[in-house]
Short mmCIF file of C-alpha atoms in Angstrom, two decimals:
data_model
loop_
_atom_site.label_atom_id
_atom_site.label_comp_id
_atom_site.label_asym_id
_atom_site.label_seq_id
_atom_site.Cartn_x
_atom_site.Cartn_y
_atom_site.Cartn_z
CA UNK R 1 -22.12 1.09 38.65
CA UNK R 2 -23.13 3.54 40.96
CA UNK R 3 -25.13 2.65 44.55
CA UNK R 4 -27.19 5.33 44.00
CA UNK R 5 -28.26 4.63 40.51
CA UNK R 6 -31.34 3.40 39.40
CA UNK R 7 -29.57 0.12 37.79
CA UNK R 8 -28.29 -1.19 41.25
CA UNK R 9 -30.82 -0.26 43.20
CA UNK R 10 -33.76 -1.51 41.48
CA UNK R 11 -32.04 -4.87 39.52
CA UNK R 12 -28.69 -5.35 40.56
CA UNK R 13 -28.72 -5.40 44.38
CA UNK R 14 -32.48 -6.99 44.92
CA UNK R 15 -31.35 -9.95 42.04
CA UNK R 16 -27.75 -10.53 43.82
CA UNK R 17 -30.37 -10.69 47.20
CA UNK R 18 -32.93 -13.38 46.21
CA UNK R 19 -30.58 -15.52 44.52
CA UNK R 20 -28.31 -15.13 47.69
CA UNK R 21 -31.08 -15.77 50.10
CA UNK R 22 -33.04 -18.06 47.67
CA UNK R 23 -31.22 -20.10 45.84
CA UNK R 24 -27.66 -20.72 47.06
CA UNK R 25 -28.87 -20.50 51.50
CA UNK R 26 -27.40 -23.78 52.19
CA UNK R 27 -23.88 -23.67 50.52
CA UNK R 28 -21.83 -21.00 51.77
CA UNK R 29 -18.66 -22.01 48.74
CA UNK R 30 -21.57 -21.41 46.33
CA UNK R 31 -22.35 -18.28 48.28
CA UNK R 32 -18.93 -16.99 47.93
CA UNK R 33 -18.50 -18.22 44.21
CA UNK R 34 -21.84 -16.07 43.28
CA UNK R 35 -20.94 -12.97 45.02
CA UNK R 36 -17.69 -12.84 43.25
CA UNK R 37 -18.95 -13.61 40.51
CA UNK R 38 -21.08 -10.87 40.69
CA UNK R 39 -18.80 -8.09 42.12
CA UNK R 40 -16.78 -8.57 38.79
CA UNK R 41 -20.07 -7.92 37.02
CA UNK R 42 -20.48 -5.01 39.11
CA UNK R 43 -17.12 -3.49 37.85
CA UNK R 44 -17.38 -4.53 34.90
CA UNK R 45 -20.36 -3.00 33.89
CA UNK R 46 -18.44 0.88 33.69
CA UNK R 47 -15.56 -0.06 32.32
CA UNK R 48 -15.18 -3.99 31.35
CA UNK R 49 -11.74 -3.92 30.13
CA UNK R 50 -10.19 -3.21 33.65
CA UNK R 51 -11.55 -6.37 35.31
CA UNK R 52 -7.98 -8.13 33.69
CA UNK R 53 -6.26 -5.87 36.14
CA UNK R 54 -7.97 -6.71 39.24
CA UNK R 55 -8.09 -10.44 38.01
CA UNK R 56 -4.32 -10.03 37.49
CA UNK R 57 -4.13 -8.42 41.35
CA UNK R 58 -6.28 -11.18 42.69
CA UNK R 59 -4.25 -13.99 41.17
CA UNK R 60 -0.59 -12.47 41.86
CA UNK R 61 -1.90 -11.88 45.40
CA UNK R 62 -3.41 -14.99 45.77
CA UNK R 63 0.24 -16.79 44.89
CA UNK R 64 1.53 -14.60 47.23
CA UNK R 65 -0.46 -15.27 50.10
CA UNK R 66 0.20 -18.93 49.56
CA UNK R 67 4.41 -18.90 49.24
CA UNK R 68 4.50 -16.18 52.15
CA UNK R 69 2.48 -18.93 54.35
CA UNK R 70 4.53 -21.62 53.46
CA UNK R 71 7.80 -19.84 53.82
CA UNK R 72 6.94 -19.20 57.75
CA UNK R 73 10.19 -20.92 59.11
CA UNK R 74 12.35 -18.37 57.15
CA UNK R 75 12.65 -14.92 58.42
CA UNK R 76 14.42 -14.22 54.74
CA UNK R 77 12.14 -15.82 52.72
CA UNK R 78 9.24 -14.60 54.44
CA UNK R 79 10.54 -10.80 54.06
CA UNK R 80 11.42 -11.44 50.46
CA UNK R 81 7.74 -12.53 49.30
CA UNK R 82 6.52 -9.03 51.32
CA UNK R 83 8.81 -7.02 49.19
CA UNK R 84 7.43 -8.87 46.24
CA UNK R 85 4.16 -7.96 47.22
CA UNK R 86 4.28 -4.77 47.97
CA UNK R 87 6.61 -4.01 44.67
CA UNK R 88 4.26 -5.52 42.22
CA UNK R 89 1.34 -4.44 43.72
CA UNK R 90 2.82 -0.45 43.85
CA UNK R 91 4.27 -1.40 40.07
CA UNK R 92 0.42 -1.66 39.04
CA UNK R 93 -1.03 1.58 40.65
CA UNK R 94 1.80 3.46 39.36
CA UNK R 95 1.44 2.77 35.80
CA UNK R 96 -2.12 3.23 35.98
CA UNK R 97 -2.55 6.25 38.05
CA UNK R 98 1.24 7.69 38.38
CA UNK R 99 3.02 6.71 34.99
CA UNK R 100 1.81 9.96 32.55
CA UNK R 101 2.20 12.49 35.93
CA UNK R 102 5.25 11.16 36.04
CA UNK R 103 6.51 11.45 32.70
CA UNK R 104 4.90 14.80 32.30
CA UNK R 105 7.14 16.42 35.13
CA UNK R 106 10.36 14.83 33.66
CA UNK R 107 9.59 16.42 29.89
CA UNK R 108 8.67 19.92 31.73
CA UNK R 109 11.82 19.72 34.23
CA UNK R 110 14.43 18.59 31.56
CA UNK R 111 12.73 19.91 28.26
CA UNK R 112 12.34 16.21 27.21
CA UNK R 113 9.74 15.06 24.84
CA UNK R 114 8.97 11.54 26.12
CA UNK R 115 5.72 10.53 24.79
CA UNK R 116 3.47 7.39 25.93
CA UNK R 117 0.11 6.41 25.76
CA UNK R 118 -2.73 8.39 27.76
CA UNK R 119 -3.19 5.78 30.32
CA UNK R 120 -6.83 5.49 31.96
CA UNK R 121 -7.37 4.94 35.48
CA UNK R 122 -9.30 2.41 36.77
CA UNK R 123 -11.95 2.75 38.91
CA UNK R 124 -11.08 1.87 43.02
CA UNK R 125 -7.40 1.12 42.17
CA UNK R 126 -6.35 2.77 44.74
CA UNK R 127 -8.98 0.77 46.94
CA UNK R 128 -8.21 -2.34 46.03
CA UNK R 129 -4.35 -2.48 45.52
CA UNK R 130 -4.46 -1.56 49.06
CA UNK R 131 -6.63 -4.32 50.09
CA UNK R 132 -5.20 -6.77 48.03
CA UNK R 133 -1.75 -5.85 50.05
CA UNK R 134 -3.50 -6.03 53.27
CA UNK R 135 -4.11 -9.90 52.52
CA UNK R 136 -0.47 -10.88 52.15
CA UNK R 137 0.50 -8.87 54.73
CA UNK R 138 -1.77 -10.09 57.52
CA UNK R 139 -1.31 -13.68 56.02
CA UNK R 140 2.46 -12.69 57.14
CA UNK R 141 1.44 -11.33 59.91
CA UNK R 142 -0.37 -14.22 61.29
CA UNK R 143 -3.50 -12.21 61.61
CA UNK R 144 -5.73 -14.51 59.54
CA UNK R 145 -5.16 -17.66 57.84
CA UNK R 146 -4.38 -18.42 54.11
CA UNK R 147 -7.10 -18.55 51.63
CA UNK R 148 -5.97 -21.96 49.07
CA UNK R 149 -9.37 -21.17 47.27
CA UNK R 150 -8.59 -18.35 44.82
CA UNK R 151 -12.11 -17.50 45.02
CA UNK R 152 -11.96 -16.91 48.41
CA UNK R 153 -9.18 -14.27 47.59
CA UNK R 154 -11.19 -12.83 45.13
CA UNK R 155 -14.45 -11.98 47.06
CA UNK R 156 -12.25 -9.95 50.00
CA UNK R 157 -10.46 -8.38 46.99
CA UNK R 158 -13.76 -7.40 44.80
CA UNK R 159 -16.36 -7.40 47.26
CA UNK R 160 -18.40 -5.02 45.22
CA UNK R 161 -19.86 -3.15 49.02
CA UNK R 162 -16.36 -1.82 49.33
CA UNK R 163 -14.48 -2.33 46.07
CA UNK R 164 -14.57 1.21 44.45
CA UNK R 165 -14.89 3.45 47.35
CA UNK R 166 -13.85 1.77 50.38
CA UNK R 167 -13.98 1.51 53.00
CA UNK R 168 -10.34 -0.37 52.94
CA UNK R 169 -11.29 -3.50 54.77
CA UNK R 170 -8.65 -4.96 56.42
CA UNK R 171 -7.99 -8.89 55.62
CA UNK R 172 -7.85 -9.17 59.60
CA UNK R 173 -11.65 -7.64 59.52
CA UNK R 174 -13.12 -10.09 57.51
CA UNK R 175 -10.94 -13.44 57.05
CA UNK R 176 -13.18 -15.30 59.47
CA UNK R 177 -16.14 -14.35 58.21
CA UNK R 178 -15.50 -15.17 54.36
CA UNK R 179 -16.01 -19.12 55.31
CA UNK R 180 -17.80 -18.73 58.56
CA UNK R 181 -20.02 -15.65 59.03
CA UNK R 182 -23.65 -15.74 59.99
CA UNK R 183 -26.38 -13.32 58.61
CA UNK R 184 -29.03 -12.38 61.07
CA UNK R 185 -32.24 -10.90 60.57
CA UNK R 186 -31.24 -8.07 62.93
CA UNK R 187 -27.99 -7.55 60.41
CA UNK R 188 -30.14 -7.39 57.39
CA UNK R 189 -32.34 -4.93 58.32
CA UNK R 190 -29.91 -2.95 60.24
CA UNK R 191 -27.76 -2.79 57.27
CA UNK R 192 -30.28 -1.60 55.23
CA UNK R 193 -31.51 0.93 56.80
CA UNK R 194 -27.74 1.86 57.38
CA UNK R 195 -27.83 1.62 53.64
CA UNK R 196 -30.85 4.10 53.15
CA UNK R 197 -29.06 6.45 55.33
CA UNK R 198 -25.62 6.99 53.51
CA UNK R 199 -28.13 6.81 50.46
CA UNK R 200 -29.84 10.18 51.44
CA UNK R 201 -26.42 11.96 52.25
CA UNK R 202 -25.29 11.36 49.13
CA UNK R 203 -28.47 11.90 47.04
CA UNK R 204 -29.89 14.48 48.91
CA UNK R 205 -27.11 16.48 50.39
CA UNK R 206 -23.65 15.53 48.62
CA UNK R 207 -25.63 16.23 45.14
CA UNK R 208 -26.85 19.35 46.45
CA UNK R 209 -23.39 20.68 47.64
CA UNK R 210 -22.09 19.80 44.85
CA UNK R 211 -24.11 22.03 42.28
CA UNK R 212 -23.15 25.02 44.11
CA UNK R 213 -19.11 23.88 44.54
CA UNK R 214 -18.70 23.00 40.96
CA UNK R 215 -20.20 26.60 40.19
CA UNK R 216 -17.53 28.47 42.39
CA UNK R 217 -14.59 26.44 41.81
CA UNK R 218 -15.35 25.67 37.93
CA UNK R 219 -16.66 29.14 36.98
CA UNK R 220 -13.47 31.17 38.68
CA UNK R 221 -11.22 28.72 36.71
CA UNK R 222 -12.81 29.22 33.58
CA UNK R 223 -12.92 32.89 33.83
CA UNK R 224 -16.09 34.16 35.62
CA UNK R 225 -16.59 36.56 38.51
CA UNK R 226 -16.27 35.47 41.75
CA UNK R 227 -17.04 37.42 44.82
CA UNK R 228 -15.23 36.95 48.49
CA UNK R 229 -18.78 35.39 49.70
CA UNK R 230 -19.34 33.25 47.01
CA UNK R 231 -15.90 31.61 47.19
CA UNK R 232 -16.26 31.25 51.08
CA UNK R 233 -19.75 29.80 49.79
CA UNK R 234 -18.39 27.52 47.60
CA UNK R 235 -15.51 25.82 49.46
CA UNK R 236 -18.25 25.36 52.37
CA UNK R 237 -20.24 23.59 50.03
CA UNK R 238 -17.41 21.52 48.62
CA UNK R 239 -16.49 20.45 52.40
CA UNK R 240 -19.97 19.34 52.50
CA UNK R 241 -19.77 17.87 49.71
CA UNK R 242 -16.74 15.36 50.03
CA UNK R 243 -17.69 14.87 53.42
CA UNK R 244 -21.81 13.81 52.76
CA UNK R 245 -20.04 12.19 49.42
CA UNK R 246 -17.97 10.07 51.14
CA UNK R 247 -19.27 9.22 54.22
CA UNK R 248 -22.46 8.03 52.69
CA UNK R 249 -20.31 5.76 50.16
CA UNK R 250 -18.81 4.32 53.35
CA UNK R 251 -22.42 4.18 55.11
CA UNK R 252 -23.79 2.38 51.89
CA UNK R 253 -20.90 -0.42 51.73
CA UNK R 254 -20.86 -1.07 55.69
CA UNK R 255 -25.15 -1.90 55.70
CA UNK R 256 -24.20 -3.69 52.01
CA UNK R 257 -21.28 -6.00 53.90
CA UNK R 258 -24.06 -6.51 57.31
CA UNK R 259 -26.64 -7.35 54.83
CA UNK R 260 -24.50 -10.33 53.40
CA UNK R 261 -22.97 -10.79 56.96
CA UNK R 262 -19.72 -9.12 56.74
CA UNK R 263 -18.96 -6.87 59.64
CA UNK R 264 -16.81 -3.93 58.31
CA UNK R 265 -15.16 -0.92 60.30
CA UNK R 266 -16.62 2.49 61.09
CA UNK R 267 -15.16 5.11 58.00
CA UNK R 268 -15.74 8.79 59.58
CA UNK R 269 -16.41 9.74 62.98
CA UNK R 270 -18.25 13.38 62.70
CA UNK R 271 -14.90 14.75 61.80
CA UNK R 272 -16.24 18.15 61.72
CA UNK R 273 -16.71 18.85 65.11
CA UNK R 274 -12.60 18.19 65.20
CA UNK R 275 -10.65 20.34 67.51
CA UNK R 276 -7.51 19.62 66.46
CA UNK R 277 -5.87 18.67 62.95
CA UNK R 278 -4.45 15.28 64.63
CA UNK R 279 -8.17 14.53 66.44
CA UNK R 280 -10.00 15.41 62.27
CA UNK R 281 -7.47 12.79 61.12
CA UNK R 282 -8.57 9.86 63.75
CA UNK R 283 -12.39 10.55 62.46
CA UNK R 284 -12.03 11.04 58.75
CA UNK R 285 -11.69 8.48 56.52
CA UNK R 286 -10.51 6.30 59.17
CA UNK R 287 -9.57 3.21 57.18
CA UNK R 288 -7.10 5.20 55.09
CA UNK R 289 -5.76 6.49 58.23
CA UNK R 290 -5.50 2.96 60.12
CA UNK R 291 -3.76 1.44 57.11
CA UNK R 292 -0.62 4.14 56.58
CA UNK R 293 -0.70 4.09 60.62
CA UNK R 294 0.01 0.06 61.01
CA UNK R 295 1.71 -1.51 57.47
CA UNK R 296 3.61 2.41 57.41
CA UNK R 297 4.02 4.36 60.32
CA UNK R 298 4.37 1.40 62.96
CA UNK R 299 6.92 -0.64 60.60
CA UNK R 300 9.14 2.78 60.68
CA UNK R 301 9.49 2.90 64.34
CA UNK R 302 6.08 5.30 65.17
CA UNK R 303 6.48 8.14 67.34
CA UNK R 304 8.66 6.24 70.03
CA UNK R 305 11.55 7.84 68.76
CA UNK R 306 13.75 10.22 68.76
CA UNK R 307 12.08 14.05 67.65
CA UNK R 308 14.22 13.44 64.10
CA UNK R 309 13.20 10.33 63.11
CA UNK R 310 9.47 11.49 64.15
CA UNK R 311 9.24 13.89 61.71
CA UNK R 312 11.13 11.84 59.37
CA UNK R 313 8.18 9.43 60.09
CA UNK R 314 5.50 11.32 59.38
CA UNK R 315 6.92 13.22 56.51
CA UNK R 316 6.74 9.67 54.76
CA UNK R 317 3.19 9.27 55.72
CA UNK R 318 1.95 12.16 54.95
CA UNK R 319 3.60 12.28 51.42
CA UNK R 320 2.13 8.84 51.16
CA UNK R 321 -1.43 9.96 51.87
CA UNK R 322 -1.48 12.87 49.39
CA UNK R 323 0.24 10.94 46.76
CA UNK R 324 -2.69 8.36 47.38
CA UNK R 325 -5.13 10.20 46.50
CA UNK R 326 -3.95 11.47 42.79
CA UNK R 327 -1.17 12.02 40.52
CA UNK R 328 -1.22 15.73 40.80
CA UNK R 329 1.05 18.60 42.68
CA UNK R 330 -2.21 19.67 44.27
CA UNK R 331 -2.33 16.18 46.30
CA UNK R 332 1.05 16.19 47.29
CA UNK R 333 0.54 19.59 48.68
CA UNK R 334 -2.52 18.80 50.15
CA UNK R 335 -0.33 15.72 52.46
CA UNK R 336 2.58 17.77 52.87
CA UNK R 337 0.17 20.67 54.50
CA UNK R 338 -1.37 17.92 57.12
CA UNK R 339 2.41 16.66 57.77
CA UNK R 340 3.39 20.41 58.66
CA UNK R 341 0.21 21.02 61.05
CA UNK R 342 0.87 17.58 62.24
CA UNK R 343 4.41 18.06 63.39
CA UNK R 344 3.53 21.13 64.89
CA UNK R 345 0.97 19.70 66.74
CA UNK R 346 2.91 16.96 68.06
CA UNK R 347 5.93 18.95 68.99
CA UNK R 348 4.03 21.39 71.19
CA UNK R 349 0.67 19.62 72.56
CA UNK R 350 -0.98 23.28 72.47
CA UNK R 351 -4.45 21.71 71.63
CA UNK R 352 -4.21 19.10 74.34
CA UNK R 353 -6.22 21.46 76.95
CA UNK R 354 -9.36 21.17 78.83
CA UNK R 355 -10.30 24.54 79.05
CA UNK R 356 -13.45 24.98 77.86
CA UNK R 357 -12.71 28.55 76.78
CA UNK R 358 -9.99 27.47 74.22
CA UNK R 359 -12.49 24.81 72.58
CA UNK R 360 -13.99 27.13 70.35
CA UNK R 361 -10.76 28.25 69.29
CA UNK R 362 -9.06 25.19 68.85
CA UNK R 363 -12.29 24.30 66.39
CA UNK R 364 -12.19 27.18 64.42
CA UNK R 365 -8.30 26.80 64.01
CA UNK R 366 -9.06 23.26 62.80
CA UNK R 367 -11.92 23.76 60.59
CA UNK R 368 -9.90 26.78 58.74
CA UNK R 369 -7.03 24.74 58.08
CA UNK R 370 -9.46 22.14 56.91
CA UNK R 371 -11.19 23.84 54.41
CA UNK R 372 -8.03 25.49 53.17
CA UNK R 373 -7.22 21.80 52.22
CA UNK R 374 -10.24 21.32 50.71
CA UNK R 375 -9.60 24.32 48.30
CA UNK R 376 -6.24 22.97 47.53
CA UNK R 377 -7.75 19.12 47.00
CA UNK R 378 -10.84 20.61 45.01
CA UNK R 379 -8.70 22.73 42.39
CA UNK R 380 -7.26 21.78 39.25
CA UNK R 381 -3.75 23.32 40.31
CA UNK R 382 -2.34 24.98 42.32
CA UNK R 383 -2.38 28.05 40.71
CA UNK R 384 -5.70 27.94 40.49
CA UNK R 385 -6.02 27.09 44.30
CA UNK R 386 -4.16 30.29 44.88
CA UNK R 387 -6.30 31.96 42.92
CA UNK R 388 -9.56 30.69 44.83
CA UNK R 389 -7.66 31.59 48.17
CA UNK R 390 -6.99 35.20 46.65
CA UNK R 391 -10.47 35.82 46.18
CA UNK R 392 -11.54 34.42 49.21
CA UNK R 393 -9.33 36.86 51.20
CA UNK R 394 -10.52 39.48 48.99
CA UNK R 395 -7.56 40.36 46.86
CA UNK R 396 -9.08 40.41 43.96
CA UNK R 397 -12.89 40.66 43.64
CA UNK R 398 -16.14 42.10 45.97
CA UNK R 399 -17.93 41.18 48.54
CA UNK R 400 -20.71 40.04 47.40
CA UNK R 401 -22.97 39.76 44.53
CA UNK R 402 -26.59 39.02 43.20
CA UNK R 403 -24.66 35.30 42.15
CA UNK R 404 -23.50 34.77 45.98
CA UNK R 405 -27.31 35.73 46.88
CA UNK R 406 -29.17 33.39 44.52
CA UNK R 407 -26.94 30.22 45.62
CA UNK R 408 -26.97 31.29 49.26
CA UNK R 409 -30.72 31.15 48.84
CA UNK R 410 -30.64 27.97 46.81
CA UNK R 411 -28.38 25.84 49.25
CA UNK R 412 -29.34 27.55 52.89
CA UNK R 413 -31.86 24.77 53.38
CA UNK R 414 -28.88 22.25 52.80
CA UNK R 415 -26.79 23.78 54.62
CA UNK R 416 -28.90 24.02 57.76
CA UNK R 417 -29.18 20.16 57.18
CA UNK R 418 -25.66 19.50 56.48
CA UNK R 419 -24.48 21.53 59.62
CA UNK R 420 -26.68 20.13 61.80
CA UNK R 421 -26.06 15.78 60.70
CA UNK R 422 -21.92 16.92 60.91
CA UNK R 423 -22.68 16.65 64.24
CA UNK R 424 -24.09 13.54 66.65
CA UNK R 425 -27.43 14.78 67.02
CA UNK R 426 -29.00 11.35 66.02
CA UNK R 427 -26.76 9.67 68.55
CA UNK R 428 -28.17 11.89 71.32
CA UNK R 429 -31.88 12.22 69.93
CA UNK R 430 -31.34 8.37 70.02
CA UNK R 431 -30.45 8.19 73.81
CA UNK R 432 -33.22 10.91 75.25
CA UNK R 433 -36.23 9.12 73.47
CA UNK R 434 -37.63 6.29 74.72
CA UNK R 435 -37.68 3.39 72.60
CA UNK R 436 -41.59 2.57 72.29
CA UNK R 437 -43.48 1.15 69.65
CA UNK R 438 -44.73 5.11 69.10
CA UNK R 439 -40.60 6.24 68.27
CA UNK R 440 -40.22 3.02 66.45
CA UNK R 441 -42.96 3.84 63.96
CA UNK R 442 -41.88 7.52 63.70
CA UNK R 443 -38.37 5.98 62.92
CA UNK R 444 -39.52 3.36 60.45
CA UNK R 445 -41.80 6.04 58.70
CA UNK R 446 -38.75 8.58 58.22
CA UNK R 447 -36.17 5.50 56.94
CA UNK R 448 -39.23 5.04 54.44
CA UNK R 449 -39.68 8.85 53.52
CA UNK R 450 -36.00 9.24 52.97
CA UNK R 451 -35.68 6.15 50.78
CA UNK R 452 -39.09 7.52 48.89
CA UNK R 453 -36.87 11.18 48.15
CA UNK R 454 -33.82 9.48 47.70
CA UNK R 455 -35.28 7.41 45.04
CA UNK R 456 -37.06 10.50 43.54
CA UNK R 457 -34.53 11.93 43.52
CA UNK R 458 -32.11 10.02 41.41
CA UNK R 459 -35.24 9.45 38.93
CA UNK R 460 -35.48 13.01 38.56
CA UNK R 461 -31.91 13.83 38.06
CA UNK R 462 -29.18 12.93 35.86
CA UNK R 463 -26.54 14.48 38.12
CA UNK R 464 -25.34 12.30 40.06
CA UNK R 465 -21.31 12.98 40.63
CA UNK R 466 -19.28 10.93 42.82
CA UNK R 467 -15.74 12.20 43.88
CA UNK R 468 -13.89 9.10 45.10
CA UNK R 469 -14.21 7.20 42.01
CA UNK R 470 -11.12 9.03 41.09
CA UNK R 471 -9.55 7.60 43.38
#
């Protein structure tokens, strides 16, 4: 179930509310039960037969948690029960999402013919395998106490706000608050609106992006002409895309979780106005980030090291991330390129300047090495991510053409709007007007008109695509 789909937002999410609100107030176990309860309902209802394998993580998880608590006094034990963990838990996200890319490279490398079942992916494994880790590991950890009530467990695991999409919440985040928060009126509302917003950036702009990505990338790889504009166009579009995608996803679940009185991290941090590779990586996707950086990077000795072992470090990482994020060559790529620009960043320093004359540069170095990733993430292969790259550097096609024109005229709107929310203008519209009851109305009124659109929007439209589900 999508968040912006007429099914949640007109039944799902306003019956979960009132019965919430209404009915179950006063008992916060009940509370829990019900919202459980109806996060499996919300995965279930795309693909039902995958609930068994989040049941299965939430129960071995949940055993877990429970023998790595009790085995405190034992340095050995303890250790054991976290390489339990963390094998069983990788065992399920590789058969589901890296068994057949796995088996597929050993029949083309040794001219084998191994055959297994087409295994499909479910939705958010990668999401919630992660999560589901996190538990055990801060249980371990000491960073938040031992849930004996499996449904307890089950709720931080399935949370539908954050199950399929993220953003990872962190047990640490949220283990206080799964027996003891407190909803406010001020959260509620504030989490909608929050809501609204990432609603709009992925109706209205993500959707929009996306019509004119899917043309570039999918028409060059199925044989149409492509000009050097258009592919430029295109891979502008897709970083739009992803980012509007995404980042309203992660909007949508953080005013879900404050609406129900869970308190969840920040996702993305206007990663576009990045100067350097290392600074894009501490605002995008920040909960992926966080995670590799403290149960990864941290455990193998961080960068207090020697220059070796560094890169060693964050060769693992950044293998790690790519791998993550799909069982293709394209992914792994797409990590290994970050790890490169990452080393080289951290070897030399040459971004860490405050000359205001380099700034410029140091963005337009980071953006192009961004969206040269994006190419590479967006594409099928990597031979057809070379291709896209060939065109765009005009190897193999013109210009322009009367295609490039028509979707340049289509999208400039959007892309006016998309360049100019990639940045914090809110935040600093927000600070210069006074807040009055006149700016408050203003404010309410253009929440209202962009839920109003949003809405239309989806009505009107049966595209509706939404990368991270493969994810």
């Amino acid at each position: 179930m999508l968040f912006s789909s007429p099914v949640f937002i007109y039944c799902f999410l306003p019956i979960v509310l009132f019965v919430y609100y209404v009915f179950l107030r006063k008992n916060r176990a009940l509370q829990n039960i019900f919202l459980f309860l109806a996060s499996l309902f919300f995965y279930a209802w795309g693909e039902p037969k995958f609930v068994l394998v989040m049941l299965l993580s939430i129960v071995m998880n949940w055993v877990f948690g429970i023998l790595v608590d009790k085995s405190r006094e034992s340095q050995t034990k303890s250790k054991l029960i976290i390489a339990l963990t963390v094998a069983a838990n990788l065992s399920i996200l590789f058969i589901f999402k890296y068994l057949n890319f796995t088996v597929n490279n050993i029949n083309s490398l040794f001219h084998s013919d191994i055959t297994i079942r087409q295994i499909a992916l479910p939705i958010g494994v990668s999401f919630f395998t992660f999560q589901a880790m996190s538990y055990v590991i801060d249980v371990y950890r000491g960073k938040g106490e031992v849930q004996k009530n499996i449904m307890n467990v089950g709720l931080y695991i399935s949370f539908f706000p954050q199950l399929i999409a993220g953003p990872i919440v962190r047990y640490e985040t949220v283990a206080e608050e799964i027996k003891n928060r407190k909803e406010t009126k001020e959260d509620f509302f504030s989490g909608f609106t929050r809501f609204i917003l990432g609603f709009a950036k992925k109706v209205l702009l993500a959707n929009s992006f996306a019509i004119i990505a899917d043309r570039s990338f999918d028409g060059l790889s199925s044989g149409a002409d492509l000009s050097v504009l258009g592919a430029w166009l295109g891979a502008v579009c897709y970083a739009f895309q992803i980012f509007y995608d995404f980042s309203g996803y992660s909007d949508m679940a953080i005013g879900l979780g404050k609406m129900f009185g869970f308190h969840f991290l920040e996702n993305f941090n206007y990663p576009y106005i990045s100067t350097s590779i290392t600074e894009f990586w501490r605002r995008w996707h920040i909960s992926l980030g966080t995670w590799f950086r403290d149960y990864v990077y941290f455990p193998l000795g961080g960068s207090r090291v020697k220059k070796g072992r560094l890169i060693f470090n964050l060769f693992v990482v950044w293998l790690l991330t790519g791998v993550w994020h799909g069982a293709n060559w394209t992914f792994v790529l797409w990590g290994l390129m970050y790890f490169v620009l990452l080393v080289a960043e951290k070897l030399t320093g040459f971004y860490k300047t405050d000359k205001k004359a380099a700034k410029p540069f140091l963005w337009l170095y980071t953006a192009f090495f961004v969206l040269m990733g994006w190419v590479l993430f967006r594409s099928n292969s990597i031979g057809e991510a070379v291709q896209y790259m060939k065109v765009m550097f005009g190897f193999t096609s013109s210009i322009y053409d009367e295609a490039f024109i028509l979707n340049f005229k289509q999208i400039l709107a959007y892309l006016a709007f998309g360049i100019l929310f990639s940045f914090p203008i809110t935040q600093i519209i927000k600070k210069k007007l006074p807040s009055n009851i006149v700016t408050n109305v203003i404010y309410v009124l253009v929440i209202c008109g962009l839920f109003i659109l949003s809405v239309a929007s989806i009505v009107s439209s049966s595209y509706n695509p939404f990368i991270y589900f493969n994810f």
